[in-house]
Short mmCIF file of C-alpha atoms in Angstrom, two decimals:
data_model
loop_
_atom_site.label_atom_id
_atom_site.label_comp_id
_atom_site.label_asym_id
_atom_site.label_seq_id
_atom_site.Cartn_x
_atom_site.Cartn_y
_atom_site.Cartn_z
CA MET A 258 88.04 9.04 15.50
CA ALA A 259 84.48 9.31 16.77
CA SER A 260 81.79 7.62 14.76
CA ASN A 261 78.75 9.37 13.33
CA GLU A 262 76.54 7.75 15.95
CA ASP A 263 78.47 9.41 18.78
CA ALA A 264 78.21 12.87 17.18
CA PRO A 265 75.72 15.19 18.91
CA LYS A 266 72.44 15.63 17.08
CA ALA A 267 71.44 19.07 15.88
CA MET A 268 68.71 20.56 18.04
CA ASN A 269 65.55 21.85 16.44
CA VAL A 270 64.17 25.15 17.70
CA LEU A 271 60.66 23.71 17.78
CA ASP A 272 61.83 21.10 20.28
CA LEU A 273 62.21 23.83 22.89
CA PRO A 274 59.49 24.19 25.54
CA VAL A 275 56.66 26.58 24.85
CA GLU A 276 57.79 28.89 27.65
CA ILE A 277 61.22 29.31 26.04
CA LEU A 278 59.67 30.00 22.64
CA GLU A 279 57.45 32.67 24.18
CA GLU A 280 60.48 34.32 25.76
CA ILE A 281 62.19 34.39 22.36
CA PHE A 282 59.19 35.78 20.48
CA GLU A 283 58.60 38.50 23.08
CA TYR A 284 61.65 40.32 21.68
CA LEU A 285 59.67 40.90 18.49
CA SER A 286 56.99 43.50 17.93
CA TYR A 287 53.38 42.35 17.97
CA ASP A 288 53.09 43.05 14.27
CA GLU A 289 56.00 40.69 13.58
CA ILE A 290 54.53 38.11 15.95
CA ALA A 291 51.28 38.18 13.99
CA LYS A 292 53.18 37.63 10.74
CA LYS A 293 55.13 34.66 12.15
CA ARG A 294 51.95 32.65 12.72
CA ILE A 295 52.21 31.11 9.25
CA ILE A 296 55.46 29.25 10.07
CA CYS A 297 53.89 26.15 11.60
CA LYS A 298 51.19 25.02 13.99
CA LYS A 299 53.31 25.18 17.14
CA VAL A 300 54.58 28.68 16.36
CA ASP A 301 51.01 29.68 15.59
CA GLN A 302 49.90 28.57 19.06
CA VAL A 303 52.75 30.50 20.69
CA CYS A 304 52.00 33.63 18.68
CA GLN A 305 48.28 33.46 19.42
CA SER A 306 48.99 33.28 23.13
CA LEU A 307 51.32 36.28 22.93
CA LEU A 308 48.84 38.33 20.90
CA ASN A 309 46.00 37.65 23.33
CA ARG A 310 48.16 38.55 26.30
CA GLY A 311 49.40 41.65 24.50
CA PHE A 312 45.83 42.81 23.96
CA LEU A 313 45.09 42.40 27.67
CA LYS A 314 48.30 44.22 28.62
CA MET A 315 47.31 47.05 26.31
CA ILE A 316 43.92 47.39 28.01
CA LYS A 317 45.43 47.38 31.51
CA ARG A 318 48.08 49.93 30.63
CA HIS A 319 45.52 52.19 28.97
CA ASN A 320 43.22 52.02 32.00
CA ALA A 321 46.10 52.87 34.31
CA ASN A 322 47.07 55.91 32.22
CA LEU A 323 43.49 57.12 31.94
CA LYS A 324 42.99 56.83 35.68
CA ALA A 325 46.22 58.71 36.39
CA ILE A 326 45.31 61.53 33.99
CA LYS A 327 41.80 61.93 35.38
CA MET A 328 43.16 62.22 38.90
CA GLN A 329 45.26 65.21 37.82
CA LEU A 330 42.42 67.00 36.04
CA PRO A 331 40.16 69.44 37.90
CA ARG A 332 36.57 68.46 38.50
CA ARG A 333 35.03 71.49 36.82
CA GLU A 334 34.45 71.11 33.11
CA SER A 335 35.41 74.72 32.37
CA GLU A 336 38.77 74.30 34.10
CA ARG A 337 39.48 70.99 32.37
CA ARG A 338 39.43 72.54 28.91
CA ASN A 339 42.32 74.85 29.70
CA HIS A 340 44.35 72.25 31.58
CA PRO A 341 47.63 71.06 29.93
CA LEU A 342 46.53 67.42 30.26
CA ALA A 343 43.14 67.96 28.59
CA LYS A 344 44.46 66.71 25.25
CA HIS A 345 45.92 63.65 26.93
CA SER A 346 42.50 62.84 28.33
CA ASP A 347 40.86 63.28 24.92
CA ILE A 348 43.39 60.97 23.29
CA LEU A 349 42.93 58.29 25.94
CA THR A 350 39.15 58.55 25.59
CA CYS A 351 39.42 58.00 21.84
CA ILE A 352 41.68 55.01 22.43
CA GLU A 353 39.10 53.63 24.85
CA THR A 354 36.47 53.84 22.11
CA ARG A 355 38.74 51.97 19.69
CA ILE A 356 39.47 49.29 22.27
CA SER A 357 35.74 48.81 22.85
CA MET A 358 35.13 48.36 19.12
CA LEU A 359 37.97 45.86 18.85
CA SER A 360 36.73 43.97 21.90
CA MET A 361 33.23 43.67 20.46
CA THR A 362 34.72 42.33 17.23
CA TYR A 363 37.21 39.78 18.57
CA SER A 364 36.47 38.94 22.21
CA LYS A 365 33.52 36.64 21.52
CA TYR A 366 35.64 34.38 19.33
CA VAL A 367 38.80 34.68 21.43
CA ASP A 368 36.94 33.52 24.55
CA LYS A 369 35.84 30.37 22.70
CA ASP A 370 39.39 29.68 21.39
CA LEU A 371 38.29 30.05 17.78
CA CYS A 372 40.88 32.71 16.97
CA CYS A 373 43.23 35.19 18.59
CA PHE A 374 43.55 38.97 18.51
CA ILE A 375 44.87 39.11 14.96
CA PRO A 376 45.96 42.74 14.33
CA GLY A 377 49.25 42.93 16.22
CA LYS A 378 50.02 46.27 14.57
CA VAL A 379 47.14 47.83 16.50
CA ILE A 380 48.72 46.74 19.78
CA ASP A 381 52.06 48.28 18.76
CA GLU A 382 50.41 51.56 17.80
CA VAL A 383 48.48 51.84 21.07
CA PHE A 384 51.65 51.17 23.06
CA ASN A 385 53.46 53.86 21.06
CA ILE A 386 50.73 56.40 21.84
CA LEU A 387 50.70 55.46 25.52
CA LYS A 388 54.48 55.81 25.64
CA LEU A 389 54.18 59.26 24.08
CA ILE A 390 51.56 60.32 26.62
CA GLU A 391 53.61 59.01 29.53
CA GLY A 392 56.75 60.81 28.34
CA THR A 393 55.42 64.32 27.90
CA SER A 394 53.11 66.74 29.66
CA LYS A 395 52.87 69.16 26.73
CA PRO A 396 49.56 69.44 24.86
CA LEU A 397 49.33 67.03 21.94
CA ARG A 398 47.39 67.20 18.70
CA ALA A 399 44.83 64.44 18.99
CA HIS A 400 44.15 64.20 15.26
CA GLU A 401 47.79 63.65 14.36
CA VAL A 402 48.43 61.21 17.19
CA LEU A 403 45.34 59.08 16.53
CA GLN A 404 45.31 59.12 12.72
CA GLU A 405 47.29 55.90 12.26
CA LEU A 406 45.40 54.06 15.00
CA ARG A 407 42.04 54.97 13.50
CA ASP A 408 43.08 53.78 10.06
CA ILE A 409 44.58 50.41 11.01
CA SER A 410 41.90 49.57 13.58
CA SER A 411 39.10 50.33 11.10
CA MET A 412 40.79 48.21 8.43
CA ALA A 413 41.28 45.36 10.90
CA ILE A 414 37.62 45.36 11.91
CA GLU A 415 36.40 45.52 8.31
CA HIS A 416 38.71 42.71 7.23
CA PHE A 417 37.60 40.51 10.11
CA ASP A 418 33.89 41.10 9.48
CA GLU A 419 34.15 40.52 5.73
CA ASN A 420 36.57 37.58 5.53
CA ILE A 421 36.80 35.77 8.87
CA ALA A 422 33.68 36.27 10.99
CA HIS A 423 31.33 34.27 8.75
CA ARG A 424 33.63 31.22 8.91
CA LEU A 425 33.76 31.35 12.69
CA LYS A 426 29.99 31.72 12.87
CA ARG A 427 29.61 28.49 10.92
CA ILE A 428 31.81 26.74 13.45
CA MET A 429 29.74 28.16 16.28
CA GLY A 430 26.56 26.92 14.65
CA GLY A 431 25.44 30.25 13.30
CA ASP A 432 23.70 28.59 10.35
CA ARG A 433 20.70 27.88 12.58
CA ASN A 434 19.81 31.54 12.50
CA GLN A 435 19.55 31.52 8.72
CA MET A 436 15.97 30.24 8.95
CA LYS A 437 14.95 33.64 10.26
CA GLN A 438 16.31 35.28 7.11
CA LEU A 439 14.51 33.03 4.63
CA PRO A 440 11.67 34.46 2.51
CA ALA A 441 8.12 33.72 3.62
CA ARG A 442 7.50 31.28 0.77
CA ASP A 443 10.61 29.22 1.53
CA MET A 444 9.79 29.22 5.22
CA LEU A 445 6.27 27.90 4.60
CA LEU A 446 7.64 25.23 2.29
CA SER A 447 10.16 24.08 4.86
CA MET A 448 7.43 23.95 7.52
CA GLU A 449 5.22 21.85 5.26
CA ILE A 450 8.07 19.44 4.56
CA ARG A 451 8.71 19.06 8.27
CA ASP A 452 5.01 18.46 8.93
CA LEU A 453 4.64 15.89 6.13
CA PRO A 454 5.62 12.75 8.15
CA ARG A 455 3.09 13.61 10.85
CA ARG A 456 0.32 14.09 8.30
CA VAL A 457 1.16 10.77 6.64
CA ASP A 458 0.99 8.97 9.99
CA GLU A 459 -2.37 10.55 10.76
CA SER A 460 -3.69 9.51 7.35
CA GLU A 461 -2.60 5.90 7.90
CA THR A 462 -4.26 5.84 11.33
CA LYS A 463 -7.53 7.19 9.92
CA ASN A 464 -7.46 4.61 7.12
CA ARG A 465 -7.02 1.76 9.60
CA GLU A 466 -9.86 3.04 11.77
CA LEU A 467 -12.12 3.38 8.73
CA LEU A 468 -11.28 -0.15 7.60
CA ALA A 469 -12.08 -1.53 11.04
CA ASN A 470 -15.44 0.27 11.13
CA LEU A 471 -16.37 -0.96 7.66
CA SER A 472 -15.46 -4.53 8.55
CA LYS A 473 -17.71 -4.35 11.61
CA ALA A 474 -20.56 -2.89 9.57
CA GLY A 475 -20.31 -5.64 6.94
CA GLY A 476 -20.09 -8.48 9.46
CA GLY A 477 -23.51 -9.91 8.43
CA THR A 478 -22.57 -10.63 4.82
CA GLY A 479 -19.29 -12.27 5.58
CA SER A 480 -16.46 -12.23 8.03
CA VAL A 481 -13.89 -9.74 6.82
CA SER A 482 -10.88 -9.50 9.07
CA VAL A 483 -8.82 -6.36 9.24
CA GLU A 484 -5.58 -8.28 9.29
CA SER A 485 -6.39 -10.32 6.18
CA THR A 486 -7.33 -7.29 4.10
CA PRO A 487 -4.29 -5.42 2.81
CA VAL A 488 -4.24 -1.71 3.46
CA VAL A 489 -3.06 0.28 0.48
CA VAL A 490 -1.47 3.55 1.56
CA HIS A 491 -0.72 6.21 -1.00
CA ARG A 492 1.39 9.11 0.19
CA ASN A 493 -0.15 11.71 -2.08
CA MET A 494 -3.72 10.39 -1.88
CA LYS A 495 -6.63 12.47 -0.65
CA PRO A 496 -8.70 11.06 2.27
CA ARG A 497 -11.81 10.81 0.09
CA SER A 498 -10.07 8.74 -2.59
CA ALA A 499 -8.62 6.46 0.07
CA THR A 500 -12.11 5.86 1.50
CA ILE A 501 -13.52 4.95 -1.92
CA ILE A 502 -10.73 2.46 -2.58
CA LEU A 503 -11.16 0.83 0.83
CA LYS A 504 -14.90 0.42 0.23
CA ARG A 505 -14.18 -1.11 -3.17
CA ILE A 506 -11.78 -3.61 -1.60
CA LEU A 507 -14.36 -4.60 0.99
CA ASN A 508 -17.08 -5.03 -1.64
CA GLU A 509 -14.83 -7.18 -3.81
CA THR A 510 -13.89 -9.30 -0.81
CA ALA A 511 -17.54 -9.75 0.15
CA ALA A 512 -18.48 -10.63 -3.45
CA ASP A 513 -15.74 -13.24 -3.61
CA GLY A 514 -17.05 -14.75 -0.37
CA ASP A 515 -20.61 -14.93 -1.74
CA ALA A 516 -19.41 -16.54 -4.96
CA ASP A 517 -17.50 -19.19 -3.06
CA GLY A 518 -20.58 -19.92 -0.92
CA ALA A 519 -22.85 -20.26 -3.98
CA GLY A 520 -20.41 -22.60 -5.70
CA SER A 521 -20.20 -24.89 -2.70
CA SER A 522 -24.02 -25.07 -2.39
CA LYS A 523 -24.36 -26.08 -6.05
CA LYS A 524 -21.86 -28.89 -5.55
CA THR A 525 -23.82 -30.26 -2.59
CA LYS A 526 -27.08 -30.26 -4.61
CA ARG A 527 -25.46 -32.18 -7.48
CA ASP A 528 -24.11 -34.72 -5.07
#
């Protein structure tokens, strides 16, 4: 009797190569592929790849059909209106408009690998319309054929703009553009806050220069070194107040020097 160790292990579907998983999922509709993204991360990657490729296939097939229909239409506008394929051309033109709107909504984020073409149902509906156009040469009612596509594509674009686009913009660094939308008062305040360190540095430099000039001017009364005199810097102090305090410090230092000199002279006289 074979032991449990010799028994073959059950194979997990997720252990299959990505190419095999894509072949399996291609039997599903694009709407079902979009719904299967929630299974796990690996399945999500496979489904995203299939949805993006499906969107590109849809564009290529639409362009091929539009080119073929236009080649069969007469060049004169008056003759085109009465042609049996005129409705086909109108339907394909409307689909082209919808594809352009979807591309403007999704392509920017798909190219940067931030998301995929999410609405798989739109791809299925476009393929159904193209199959209908390819299979018949009878005039079609554009409103009836395009009604479902207009509804689901509009809902897809609105849902993306309202619930998904703002998150992707944050990832792309879209918050930098929020400064342009701030009110004037908030913008001025932010500019003042940014400029505050530079103004503080300039104030400190001016205070040091003023202290050096005052020490040179008072060199006759006593030697006052710039290094020995502490510089008091107040962040929210006006330049005039800072000048007054520096003068007061210099005067007190000079007075202390005179007092020390007078005391030493008295001691020498007593001796």
